[in-house]
XYZ file of N, CA and C in Angstrom:
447
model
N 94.096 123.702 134.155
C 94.110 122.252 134.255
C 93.048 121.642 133.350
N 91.666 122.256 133.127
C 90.952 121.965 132.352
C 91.250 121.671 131.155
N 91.974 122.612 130.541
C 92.529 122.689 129.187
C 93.258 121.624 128.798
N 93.975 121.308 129.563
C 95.240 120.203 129.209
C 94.186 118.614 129.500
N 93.493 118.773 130.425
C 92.008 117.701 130.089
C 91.793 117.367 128.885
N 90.946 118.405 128.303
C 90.673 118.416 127.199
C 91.173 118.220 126.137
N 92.791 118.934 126.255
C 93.802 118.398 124.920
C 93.918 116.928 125.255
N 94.446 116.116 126.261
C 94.336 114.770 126.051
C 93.344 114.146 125.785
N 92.140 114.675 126.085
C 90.935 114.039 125.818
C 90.813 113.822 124.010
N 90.681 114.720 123.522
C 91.290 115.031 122.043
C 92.137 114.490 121.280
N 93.461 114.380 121.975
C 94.394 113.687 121.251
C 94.104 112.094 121.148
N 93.916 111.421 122.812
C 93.149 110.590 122.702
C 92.107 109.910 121.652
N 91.388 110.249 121.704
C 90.628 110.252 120.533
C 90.655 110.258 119.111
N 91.908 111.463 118.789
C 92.483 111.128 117.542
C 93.341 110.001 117.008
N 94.042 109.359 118.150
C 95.287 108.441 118.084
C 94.091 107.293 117.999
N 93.491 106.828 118.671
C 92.043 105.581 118.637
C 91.941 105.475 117.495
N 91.450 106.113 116.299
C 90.925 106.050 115.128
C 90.935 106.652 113.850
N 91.341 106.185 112.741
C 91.991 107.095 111.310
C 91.240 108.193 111.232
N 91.951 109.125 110.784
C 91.106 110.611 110.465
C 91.462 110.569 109.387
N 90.732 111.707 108.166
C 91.256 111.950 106.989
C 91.494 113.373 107.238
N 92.898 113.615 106.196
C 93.235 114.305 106.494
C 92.999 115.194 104.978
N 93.100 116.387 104.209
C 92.582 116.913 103.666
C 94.575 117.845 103.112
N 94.712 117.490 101.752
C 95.906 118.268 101.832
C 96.705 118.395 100.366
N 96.445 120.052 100.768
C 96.561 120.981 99.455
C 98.226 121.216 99.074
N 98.407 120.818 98.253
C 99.757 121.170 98.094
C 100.017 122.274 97.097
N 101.183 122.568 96.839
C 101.470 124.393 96.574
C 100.858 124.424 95.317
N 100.630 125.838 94.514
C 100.185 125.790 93.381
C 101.757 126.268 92.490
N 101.466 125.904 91.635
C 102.704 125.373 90.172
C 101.926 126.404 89.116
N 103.104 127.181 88.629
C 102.686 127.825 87.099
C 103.731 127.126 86.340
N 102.756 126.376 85.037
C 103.077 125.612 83.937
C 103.811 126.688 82.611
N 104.981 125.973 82.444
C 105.736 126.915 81.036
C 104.930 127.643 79.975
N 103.137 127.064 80.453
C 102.843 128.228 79.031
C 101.418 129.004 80.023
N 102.083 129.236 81.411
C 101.282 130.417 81.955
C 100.187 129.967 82.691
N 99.580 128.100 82.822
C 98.321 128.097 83.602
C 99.081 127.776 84.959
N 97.898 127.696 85.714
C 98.184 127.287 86.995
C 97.491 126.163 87.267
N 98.556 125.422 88.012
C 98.532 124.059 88.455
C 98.300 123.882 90.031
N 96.958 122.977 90.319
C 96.827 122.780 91.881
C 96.913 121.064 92.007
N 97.347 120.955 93.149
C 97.153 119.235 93.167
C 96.953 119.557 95.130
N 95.599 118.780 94.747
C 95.399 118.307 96.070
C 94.847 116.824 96.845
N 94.342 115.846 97.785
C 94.034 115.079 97.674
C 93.977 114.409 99.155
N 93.493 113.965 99.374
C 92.859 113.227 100.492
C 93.447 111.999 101.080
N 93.748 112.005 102.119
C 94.826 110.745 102.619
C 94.205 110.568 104.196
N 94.417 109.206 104.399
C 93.869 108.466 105.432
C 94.966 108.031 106.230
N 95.049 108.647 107.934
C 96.328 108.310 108.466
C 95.853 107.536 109.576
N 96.880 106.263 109.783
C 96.340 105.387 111.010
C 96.593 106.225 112.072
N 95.709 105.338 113.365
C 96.348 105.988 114.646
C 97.806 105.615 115.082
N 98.519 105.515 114.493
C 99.991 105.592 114.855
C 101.189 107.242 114.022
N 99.707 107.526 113.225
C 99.660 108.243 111.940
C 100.852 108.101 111.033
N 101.004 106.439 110.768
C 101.142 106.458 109.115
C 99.980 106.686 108.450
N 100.856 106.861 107.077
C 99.898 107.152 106.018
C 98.505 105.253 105.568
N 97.767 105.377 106.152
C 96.492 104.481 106.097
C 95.823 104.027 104.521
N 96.349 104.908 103.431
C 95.483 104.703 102.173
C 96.486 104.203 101.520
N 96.263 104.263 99.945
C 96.751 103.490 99.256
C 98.301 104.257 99.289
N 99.729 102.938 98.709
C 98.767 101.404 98.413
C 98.888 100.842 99.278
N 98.103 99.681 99.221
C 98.364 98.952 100.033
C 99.277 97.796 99.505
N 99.716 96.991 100.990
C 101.075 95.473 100.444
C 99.456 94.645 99.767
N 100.091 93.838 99.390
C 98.927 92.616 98.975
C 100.054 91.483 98.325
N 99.307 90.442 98.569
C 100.483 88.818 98.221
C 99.085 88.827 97.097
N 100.036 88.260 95.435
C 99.504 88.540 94.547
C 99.239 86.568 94.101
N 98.122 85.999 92.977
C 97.979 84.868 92.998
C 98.023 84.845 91.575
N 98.827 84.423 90.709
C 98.758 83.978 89.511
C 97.935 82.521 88.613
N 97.117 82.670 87.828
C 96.533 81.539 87.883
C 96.856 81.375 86.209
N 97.018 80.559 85.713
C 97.209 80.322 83.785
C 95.711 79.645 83.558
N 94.932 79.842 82.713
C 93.717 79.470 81.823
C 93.829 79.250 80.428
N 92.614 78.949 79.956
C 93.069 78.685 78.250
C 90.933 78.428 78.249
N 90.616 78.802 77.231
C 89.131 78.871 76.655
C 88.937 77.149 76.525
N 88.002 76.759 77.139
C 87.689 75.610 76.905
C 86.743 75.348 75.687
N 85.344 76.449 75.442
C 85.156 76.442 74.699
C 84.670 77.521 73.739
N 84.940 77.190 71.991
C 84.714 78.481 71.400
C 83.666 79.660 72.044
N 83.796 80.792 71.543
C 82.588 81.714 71.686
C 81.738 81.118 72.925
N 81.947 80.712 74.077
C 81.116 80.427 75.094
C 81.638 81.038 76.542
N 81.458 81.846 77.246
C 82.302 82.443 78.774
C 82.254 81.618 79.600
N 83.129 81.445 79.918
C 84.091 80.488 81.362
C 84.584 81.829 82.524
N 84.408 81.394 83.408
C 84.593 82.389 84.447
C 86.229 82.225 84.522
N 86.643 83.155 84.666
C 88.436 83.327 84.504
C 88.740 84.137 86.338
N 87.704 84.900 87.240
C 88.222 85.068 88.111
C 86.626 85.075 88.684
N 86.591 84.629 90.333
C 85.485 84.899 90.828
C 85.052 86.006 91.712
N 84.280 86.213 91.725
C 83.690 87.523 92.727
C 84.724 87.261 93.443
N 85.002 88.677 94.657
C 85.711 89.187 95.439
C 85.671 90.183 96.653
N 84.685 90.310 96.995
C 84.461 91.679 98.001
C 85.504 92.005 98.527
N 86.591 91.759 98.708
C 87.996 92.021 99.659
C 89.341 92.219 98.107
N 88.637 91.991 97.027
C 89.610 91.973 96.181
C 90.480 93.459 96.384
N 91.592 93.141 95.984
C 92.454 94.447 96.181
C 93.056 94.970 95.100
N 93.108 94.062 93.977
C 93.470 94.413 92.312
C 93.343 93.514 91.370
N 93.295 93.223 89.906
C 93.293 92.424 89.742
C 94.228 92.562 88.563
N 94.299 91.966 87.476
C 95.086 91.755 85.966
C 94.569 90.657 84.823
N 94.314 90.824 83.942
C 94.354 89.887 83.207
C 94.672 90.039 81.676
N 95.916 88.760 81.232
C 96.431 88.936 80.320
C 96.454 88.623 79.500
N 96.032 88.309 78.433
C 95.856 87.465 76.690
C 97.314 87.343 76.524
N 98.035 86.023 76.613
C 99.198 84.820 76.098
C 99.062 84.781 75.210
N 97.708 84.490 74.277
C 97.439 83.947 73.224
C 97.962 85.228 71.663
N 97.825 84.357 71.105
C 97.754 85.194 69.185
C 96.457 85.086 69.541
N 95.497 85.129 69.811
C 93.890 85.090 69.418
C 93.672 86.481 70.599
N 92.697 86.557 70.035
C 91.591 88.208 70.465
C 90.958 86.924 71.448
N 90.496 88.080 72.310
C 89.669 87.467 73.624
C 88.656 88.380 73.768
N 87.476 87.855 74.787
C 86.549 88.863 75.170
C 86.280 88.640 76.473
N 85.917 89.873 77.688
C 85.773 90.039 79.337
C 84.559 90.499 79.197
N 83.884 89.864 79.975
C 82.882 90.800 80.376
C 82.974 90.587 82.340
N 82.382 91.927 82.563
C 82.562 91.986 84.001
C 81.057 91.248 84.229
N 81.137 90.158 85.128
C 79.772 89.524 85.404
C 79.854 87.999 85.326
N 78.620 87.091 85.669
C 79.143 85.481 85.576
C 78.883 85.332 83.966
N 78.923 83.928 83.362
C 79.124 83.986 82.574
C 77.726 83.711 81.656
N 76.745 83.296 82.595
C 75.553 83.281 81.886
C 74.885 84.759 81.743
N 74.821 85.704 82.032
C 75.080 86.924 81.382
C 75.621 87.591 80.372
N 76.640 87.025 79.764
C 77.919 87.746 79.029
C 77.036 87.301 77.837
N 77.326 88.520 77.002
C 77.306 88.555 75.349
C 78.614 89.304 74.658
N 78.701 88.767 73.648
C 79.930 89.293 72.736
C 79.468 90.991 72.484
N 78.379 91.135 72.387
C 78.524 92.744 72.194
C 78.028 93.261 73.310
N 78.271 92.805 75.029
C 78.708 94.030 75.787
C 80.029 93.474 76.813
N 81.079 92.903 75.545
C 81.841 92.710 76.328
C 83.129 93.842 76.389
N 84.515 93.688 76.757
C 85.862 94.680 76.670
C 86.514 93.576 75.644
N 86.422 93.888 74.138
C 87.697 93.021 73.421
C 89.532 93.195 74.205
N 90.012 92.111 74.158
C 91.347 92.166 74.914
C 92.203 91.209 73.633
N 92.964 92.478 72.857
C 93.435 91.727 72.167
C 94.741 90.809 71.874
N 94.962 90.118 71.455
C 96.663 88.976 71.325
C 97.306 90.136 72.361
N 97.886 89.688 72.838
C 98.970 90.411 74.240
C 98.310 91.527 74.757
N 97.168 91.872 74.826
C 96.758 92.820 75.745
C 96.704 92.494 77.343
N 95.985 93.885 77.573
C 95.907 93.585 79.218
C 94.998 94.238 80.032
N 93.832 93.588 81.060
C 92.729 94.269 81.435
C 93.048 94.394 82.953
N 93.135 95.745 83.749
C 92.912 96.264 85.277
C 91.788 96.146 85.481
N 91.609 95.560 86.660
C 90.498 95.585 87.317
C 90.441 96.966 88.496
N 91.576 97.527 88.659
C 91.693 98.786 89.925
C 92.109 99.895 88.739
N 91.848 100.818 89.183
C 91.962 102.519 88.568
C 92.886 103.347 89.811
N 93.532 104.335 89.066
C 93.821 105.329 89.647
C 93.650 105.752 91.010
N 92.163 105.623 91.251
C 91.179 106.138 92.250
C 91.146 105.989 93.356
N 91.827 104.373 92.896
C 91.344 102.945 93.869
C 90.528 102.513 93.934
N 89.813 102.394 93.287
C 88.326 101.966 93.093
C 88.823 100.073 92.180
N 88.472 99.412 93.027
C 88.711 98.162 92.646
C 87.158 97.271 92.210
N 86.927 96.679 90.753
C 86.373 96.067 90.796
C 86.375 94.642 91.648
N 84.957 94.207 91.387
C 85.019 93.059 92.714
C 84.215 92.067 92.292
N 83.664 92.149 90.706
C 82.666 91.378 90.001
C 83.802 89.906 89.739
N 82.366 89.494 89.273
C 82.609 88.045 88.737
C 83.591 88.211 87.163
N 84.872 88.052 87.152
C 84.828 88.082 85.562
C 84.852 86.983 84.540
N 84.465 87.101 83.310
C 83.900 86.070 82.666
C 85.087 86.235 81.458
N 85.350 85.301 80.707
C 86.070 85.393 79.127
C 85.872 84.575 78.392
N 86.313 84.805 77.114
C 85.942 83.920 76.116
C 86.822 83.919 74.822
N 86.808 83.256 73.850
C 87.801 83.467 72.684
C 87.392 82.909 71.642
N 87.289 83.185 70.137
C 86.542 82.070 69.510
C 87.572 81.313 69.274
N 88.407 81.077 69.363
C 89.401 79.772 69.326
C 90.213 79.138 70.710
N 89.350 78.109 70.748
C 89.761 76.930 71.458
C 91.125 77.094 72.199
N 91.111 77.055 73.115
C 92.237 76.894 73.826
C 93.290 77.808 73.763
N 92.453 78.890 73.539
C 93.361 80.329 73.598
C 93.617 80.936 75.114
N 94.799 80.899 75.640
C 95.337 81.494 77.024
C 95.371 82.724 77.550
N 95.195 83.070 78.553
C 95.510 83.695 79.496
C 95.841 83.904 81.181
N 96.606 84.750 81.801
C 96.910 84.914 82.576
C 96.097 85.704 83.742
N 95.770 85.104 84.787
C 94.958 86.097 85.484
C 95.663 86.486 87.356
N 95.904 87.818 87.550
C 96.652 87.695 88.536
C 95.758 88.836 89.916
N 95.616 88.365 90.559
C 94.973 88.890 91.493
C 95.298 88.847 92.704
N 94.867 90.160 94.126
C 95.241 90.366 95.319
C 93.719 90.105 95.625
């Protein structure tokens, strides 16, 4: 009787609160002889769905344009809860990001983003930036798109 205590006590406990779970999947030999492992780490709610990424997120599109030459205008603001972000050069003109407000930013430590490029703020990882971002363009009223969760 103890035992079966204890297993509910346990299970209990597990169902209350996400565990991570740890999980190796098979190993793969590649057509020219190495071996391939993939493994990786996943977070399951207590209902045990899968808890990690991705997640849903309702996304906010905003349109901008450089007000003025060579000077940074903040294009998205800090975020601690941010969940991804995007931003897109519309323009024929080269742009410049720097992660940070804009009285900080210099042209040489910024990310050039050029005519139709495009800057992530989230990686692979999930690792989401959450800074202030700043941009700039030396021509006037050069656009972009900024879309964020």
């Amino acid at each position: 009787m103890r035992a079966i205590v204890t297993f509910v006590a346990l299970v209990s406990a597990l169902v209350a609160s996400p565990v991570a779970a740890q999980v190796t999947a098979p190993t793969y030999q590649s057509a020219t002889g190495n071996t391939l492992n993939a493994q990786g780490v996943m977070v399951l709610n207590s209902d045990g769905t899968n808890g990690s990424l991705p997640q849903r997120a309702t996304s906010t599109t905003t349109n901008g344009s450089v007000a003025t030459a060579n000077t940074f205008q903040s294009a998205l603001a800090a975020n601690a809860t941010r969940k991804g972000c995007a931003i897109y050069n519309n323009s024929a003109n080269a742009e410049l990001i720097f992660l940070g407000a804009p009285g900080s930013a210099t042209a040489a430590n910024a990310i050039p983003l050029p005519a139709g490029g495009a800057f992530n703020c989230g990686s692979f990882q999930g690792i989401v930036l959450t800074d202030q971002i700043s941009i700039t363009s030396a021509t006037v009223a050069s656009t972009f798109v900024v879309v964020s969760q």
